[in-house]
Amino acid sequence: MEFDPERLTPAERYKLLIGCIVPRPIAVVSTLSPHGEANLAPFSFFAGVGSDPMALLFCPANRADGGEKDTLANAKPADEGGTGEFVVNVATEAIATRVAGAAEPLPYGRSEFELVGLTPVPARVVRPPRVLESPACFECRTLRVVRLNPGVPTGGNVVVGRVVHVHVRDDAINERLHIDADRLAAFGRMGGSWYCTTRERFEMPMGAGALALDPASILPPRA
Ligand SMILES: Cc1cc2nc3c(=O)[nH]c(=O)nc-3n(C[C@H](O)[C@H](O)[C@H](O)COP(=O)(O)O)c2cc1C
């Protein structure tokens, strides 16, 4: 099938994006309102940007009424009315249901931490708390917000953050900064209401060296 996005509804475009861009890592984003109330929400339109400066991005779409989601209202820069800070906590198997639960749209100022039973603990550098139960957390200062469709229902936004501190639980990393994927046990989002683990992995070199390999010999067997 071929698709012209202009002839699709936003809901249809969304289905194509979330079904084809898989698996997506999940950022569990903690923020504080300018009044100091904690907020927590998952975002799977999420990626690293680069290592110099160390930066990442996530994409909180506008609400159905065109307004900003609480996370965006809190994380946008101070000169736009936010706090300019957020923490990305890695979503892991042990807290999977609580991560999905944090997507519950609570009234502005009510904390999803309490609703889902995750524990806010002080971050090192920024004011929003990190999630105690997450083994890896990136404390960020907001570099900029790119608004693709301001005020329009489901309009897209990109929040780019500079990482100012990283926490990794000691048992999930070694002295060479290699992360133990089994200890991290991150999970990701697929299409619809499907998710995946990171337990099936395979290794190959980058570039021409990969071309010499038979995919069947390196990929895990299909169920
Ligand atoms: C796993 C998962 C991933 C999500 N990813 C996104 C996303 O990338 N962008 C988005 O706008 N909403 C996403 N959502 C929905 C938000 O989490 C939801 O709208 C939430 O209520 C926003 O909270 P807030 O208003 O406190 O910021 C996702 C939900 C789940 C469960």
Coordinates of C-alpha atoms and ligand atoms in Angstrom, one line a residue:
M1 CA 0.0 0.0 0.0
E2 CA 1.1 3.6 -0.6
F3 CA 0.1 6.5 1.6
D4 CA 0.0 10.2 1.2
P5 CA 0.0 11.6 4.8
E6 CA -2.1 14.5 3.7
R7 CA -4.9 12.1 2.9
L8 CA -4.7 10.3 6.2
T9 CA -6.2 11.4 9.5
P10 CA -3.7 12.1 12.3
A11 CA -4.9 8.9 14.0
E12 CA -4.0 6.9 10.8
R13 CA -0.6 8.6 10.5
Y14 CA 0.0 7.7 14.2
K15 CA -0.8 4.1 13.5
L16 CA 1.8 3.9 10.7
L17 CA 4.4 5.6 12.8
I18 CA 4.0 3.4 15.9
G19 CA 3.6 0.2 14.0
C20 CA 6.7 0.7 11.8
I21 CA 9.1 2.5 14.1
V22 CA 9.7 -0.4 16.5
P23 CA 10.9 -1.2 19.0
R24 CA 10.9 2.2 20.7
P25 CA 12.7 2.8 24.0
I26 CA 10.5 4.4 26.7
A27 CA 11.5 7.6 28.6
V28 CA 9.8 7.8 31.9
V29 CA 10.0 11.6 32.3
S30 CA 9.8 13.2 35.8
T31 CA 9.3 16.9 36.1
L32 CA 8.3 19.5 38.6
S33 CA 5.7 22.2 38.0
P34 CA 6.8 25.8 38.7
H35 CA 4.8 25.3 42.0
G36 CA 6.9 22.3 42.9
E37 CA 4.4 19.5 42.2
A38 CA 6.0 16.3 40.8
N39 CA 4.8 14.8 37.5
L40 CA 5.7 11.5 35.8
A41 CA 4.8 10.2 32.3
P42 CA 6.1 7.8 29.7
F43 CA 7.2 8.8 26.2
S44 CA 8.2 6.4 23.5
F45 CA 8.9 9.0 20.8
F46 CA 12.3 9.2 22.5
A47 CA 15.9 9.1 21.3
G48 CA 19.4 10.1 22.1
V49 CA 20.7 13.0 20.0
G50 CA 24.4 12.8 20.5
S51 CA 27.3 12.8 22.9
D52 CA 28.8 16.3 22.4
P53 CA 27.0 17.8 24.1
M54 CA 25.4 14.8 25.7
A55 CA 21.8 15.3 24.6
L56 CA 18.5 13.5 24.2
L57 CA 15.0 14.2 22.9
F58 CA 11.4 13.2 23.6
C59 CA 8.2 14.2 21.9
P60 CA 5.1 15.2 24.0
A61 CA 2.3 15.7 21.5
N62 CA -0.4 18.3 22.3
R63 CA -3.4 17.2 24.2
A64 CA -6.7 16.6 22.3
D65 CA -7.8 20.1 23.2
G66 CA -4.5 21.5 21.7
G67 CA -3.0 22.4 25.1
E68 CA 0.4 21.2 26.3
K69 CA 0.7 18.0 28.3
D70 CA 1.9 18.5 31.9
T71 CA 5.4 17.2 31.1
L72 CA 5.9 19.9 28.4
A73 CA 4.4 22.6 30.5
N74 CA 6.9 21.7 33.2
A75 CA 10.0 21.0 31.1
K76 CA 9.8 24.0 28.8
P77 CA 12.4 26.7 29.5
A78 CA 11.8 29.1 32.3
D79 CA 11.4 32.1 29.9
E80 CA 8.4 30.1 28.4
G81 CA 6.9 29.5 31.8
G82 CA 8.3 26.1 32.7
T83 CA 11.2 25.0 34.9
G84 CA 13.6 24.1 32.1
E85 CA 14.5 20.7 33.8
F86 CA 13.5 17.1 33.6
V87 CA 14.8 13.6 34.3
V88 CA 14.6 10.7 31.8
N89 CA 14.3 7.4 33.8
V90 CA 14.8 4.2 31.8
A91 CA 11.6 2.0 31.7
T92 CA 12.4 -1.5 32.9
E93 CA 10.6 -4.8 33.1
A94 CA 10.3 -4.6 36.9
I95 CA 8.2 -1.5 36.7
A96 CA 6.5 -2.1 33.4
T97 CA 2.9 -1.9 34.6
R98 CA 3.7 1.2 36.7
V99 CA 5.3 2.9 33.6
A100 CA 2.1 2.3 31.6
G101 CA 0.0 3.4 34.6
A102 CA 1.8 6.7 34.7
A103 CA 0.2 7.6 31.3
E104 CA -3.1 8.1 33.2
P105 CA -4.0 11.8 32.6
L106 CA -4.3 13.2 36.0
P107 CA -5.3 16.9 36.7
Y108 CA -2.4 19.3 36.5
G109 CA -0.5 19.3 39.8
R110 CA -1.5 15.7 40.8
S111 CA 1.4 13.3 41.0
E112 CA 1.5 10.1 39.0
F113 CA 4.2 9.0 41.4
E114 CA 1.6 8.4 44.1
L115 CA -0.9 6.8 41.6
V116 CA 1.5 4.2 40.4
G117 CA 3.6 3.6 43.5
L118 CA 7.0 4.7 42.2
T119 CA 9.4 6.5 44.6
P120 CA 10.6 10.0 43.9
V121 CA 14.2 10.5 45.2
P122 CA 16.2 13.7 44.9
A123 CA 18.3 14.0 41.7
R124 CA 21.9 15.2 42.0
V125 CA 21.9 18.4 39.8
V126 CA 18.3 19.2 38.8
R127 CA 15.2 19.9 40.9
P128 CA 12.8 17.2 39.5
P129 CA 13.2 13.9 41.3
R130 CA 14.5 10.7 39.7
V131 CA 12.6 7.4 40.0
L132 CA 14.3 5.2 42.6
E133 CA 13.2 2.0 40.9
S134 CA 14.8 2.9 37.6
P135 CA 18.4 1.7 37.2
A136 CA 19.4 4.5 34.8
C137 CA 18.4 8.1 34.9
F138 CA 19.5 11.1 32.9
E139 CA 19.1 14.5 34.5
C140 CA 18.5 17.1 31.9
R141 CA 18.3 20.9 31.3
T142 CA 16.0 21.8 28.4
L143 CA 18.0 23.2 25.5
R144 CA 15.0 24.0 23.3
V145 CA 11.4 23.0 22.5
V146 CA 10.5 22.7 18.8
R147 CA 6.7 23.1 18.3
L148 CA 5.5 21.7 14.9
N149 CA 1.9 22.7 15.3
P150 CA 1.3 24.9 18.3
G151 CA -2.2 24.9 19.8
V152 CA -3.4 22.2 17.4
P153 CA -4.8 18.9 18.8
T154 CA -2.2 16.2 18.8
G155 CA 0.3 18.6 17.2
G156 CA 3.9 17.4 17.6
N157 CA 6.6 18.9 19.8
V158 CA 10.2 18.0 20.4
V159 CA 12.0 18.6 23.7
V160 CA 15.7 18.6 23.5
G161 CA 17.6 18.3 26.7
R162 CA 21.3 18.5 27.6
V163 CA 22.2 15.7 30.1
V164 CA 23.9 17.3 33.1
H165 CA 24.1 14.2 35.3
V166 CA 23.8 10.4 34.8
H167 CA 22.9 7.8 37.4
V168 CA 23.4 4.1 36.7
R169 CA 22.8 1.5 39.4
D170 CA 26.1 0.0 40.3
D171 CA 25.2 -3.6 39.4
A172 CA 24.1 -2.6 35.9
I173 CA 27.4 -1.1 34.8
N174 CA 31.1 -2.1 34.9
E175 CA 34.3 0.0 35.3
R176 CA 34.6 0.3 31.4
L177 CA 31.1 1.8 31.4
H178 CA 29.6 -1.2 29.6
I179 CA 25.9 -1.5 30.6
D180 CA 24.7 -5.0 31.5
A181 CA 21.6 -5.3 29.3
D182 CA 20.2 -8.2 31.4
R183 CA 20.5 -6.2 34.6
L184 CA 19.1 -3.1 32.9
A185 CA 16.2 -5.1 31.6
A186 CA 14.8 -2.2 29.6
F187 CA 11.6 -2.8 27.7
G188 CA 10.2 -1.0 24.6
R189 CA 7.0 -0.1 22.9
M190 CA 5.6 -1.7 19.7
G191 CA 2.4 -0.8 17.8
G192 CA -1.0 -0.7 19.5
S193 CA -0.8 -1.8 23.1
W194 CA 2.1 -4.2 22.5
Y195 CA 5.5 -4.0 24.2
C196 CA 8.8 -6.0 23.9
T197 CA 11.7 -7.0 26.0
T198 CA 15.4 -6.7 25.0
R199 CA 16.1 -10.4 25.8
E200 CA 16.7 -11.6 22.3
R201 CA 20.0 -10.1 21.0
F202 CA 22.5 -10.7 18.3
E203 CA 26.0 -9.3 17.6
M204 CA 27.6 -8.2 14.4
P205 CA 30.4 -5.7 13.3
M206 CA 29.6 -2.4 11.7
G207 CA 30.3 -1.8 8.0
A208 CA 31.7 -4.2 5.4
G209 CA 32.5 -6.9 8.0
A210 CA 28.8 -7.4 8.5
L211 CA 28.3 -8.3 4.8
A212 CA 30.3 -11.5 5.2
L213 CA 27.9 -12.9 7.7
D214 CA 24.9 -15.2 7.0
P215 CA 21.9 -13.6 8.8
A216 CA 20.6 -17.0 9.7
S217 CA 23.7 -17.9 11.6
I218 CA 23.7 -14.8 13.8
L219 CA 20.0 -14.1 14.4
P220 CA 18.1 -15.9 17.1
P221 CA 15.8 -18.7 15.7
R222 CA 12.3 -17.5 14.8
A223 CA 9.7 -19.0 17.1
Ligands
LIG1 C1 4.5 3.5 26.8 C2 3.9 4.8 26.5 C3 4.5 5.6 25.6 C4 4.0 6.9 25.3 N1 4.6 7.7 24.5 C5 4.1 9.0 24.2 C6 4.8 9.9 23.4 O1 5.9 9.6 22.8 N2 4.3 11.1 23.2 C7 3.1 11.5 23.8 O2 2.7 12.6 23.6 N3 2.4 10.7 24.6 C8 2.9 9.4 24.8 N4 2.3 8.6 25.7 C9 1.1 9.1 26.4 C10 1.5 10.0 27.6 O3 2.2 9.2 28.5 C11 0.2 10.5 28.3 O4 -0.5 11.4 27.4 C12 0.4 11.1 29.6 O5 -0.8 11.3 30.3 C13 1.1 12.5 29.5 O6 1.3 12.9 30.9 P1 1.5 14.4 31.3 O7 0.2 15.2 30.9 O8 1.6 14.3 32.8 O9 2.7 15.0 30.6 C14 2.8 7.3 25.9 C15 2.1 6.4 26.8 C16 2.7 5.2 27.1 C17 2.0 4.2 28.0

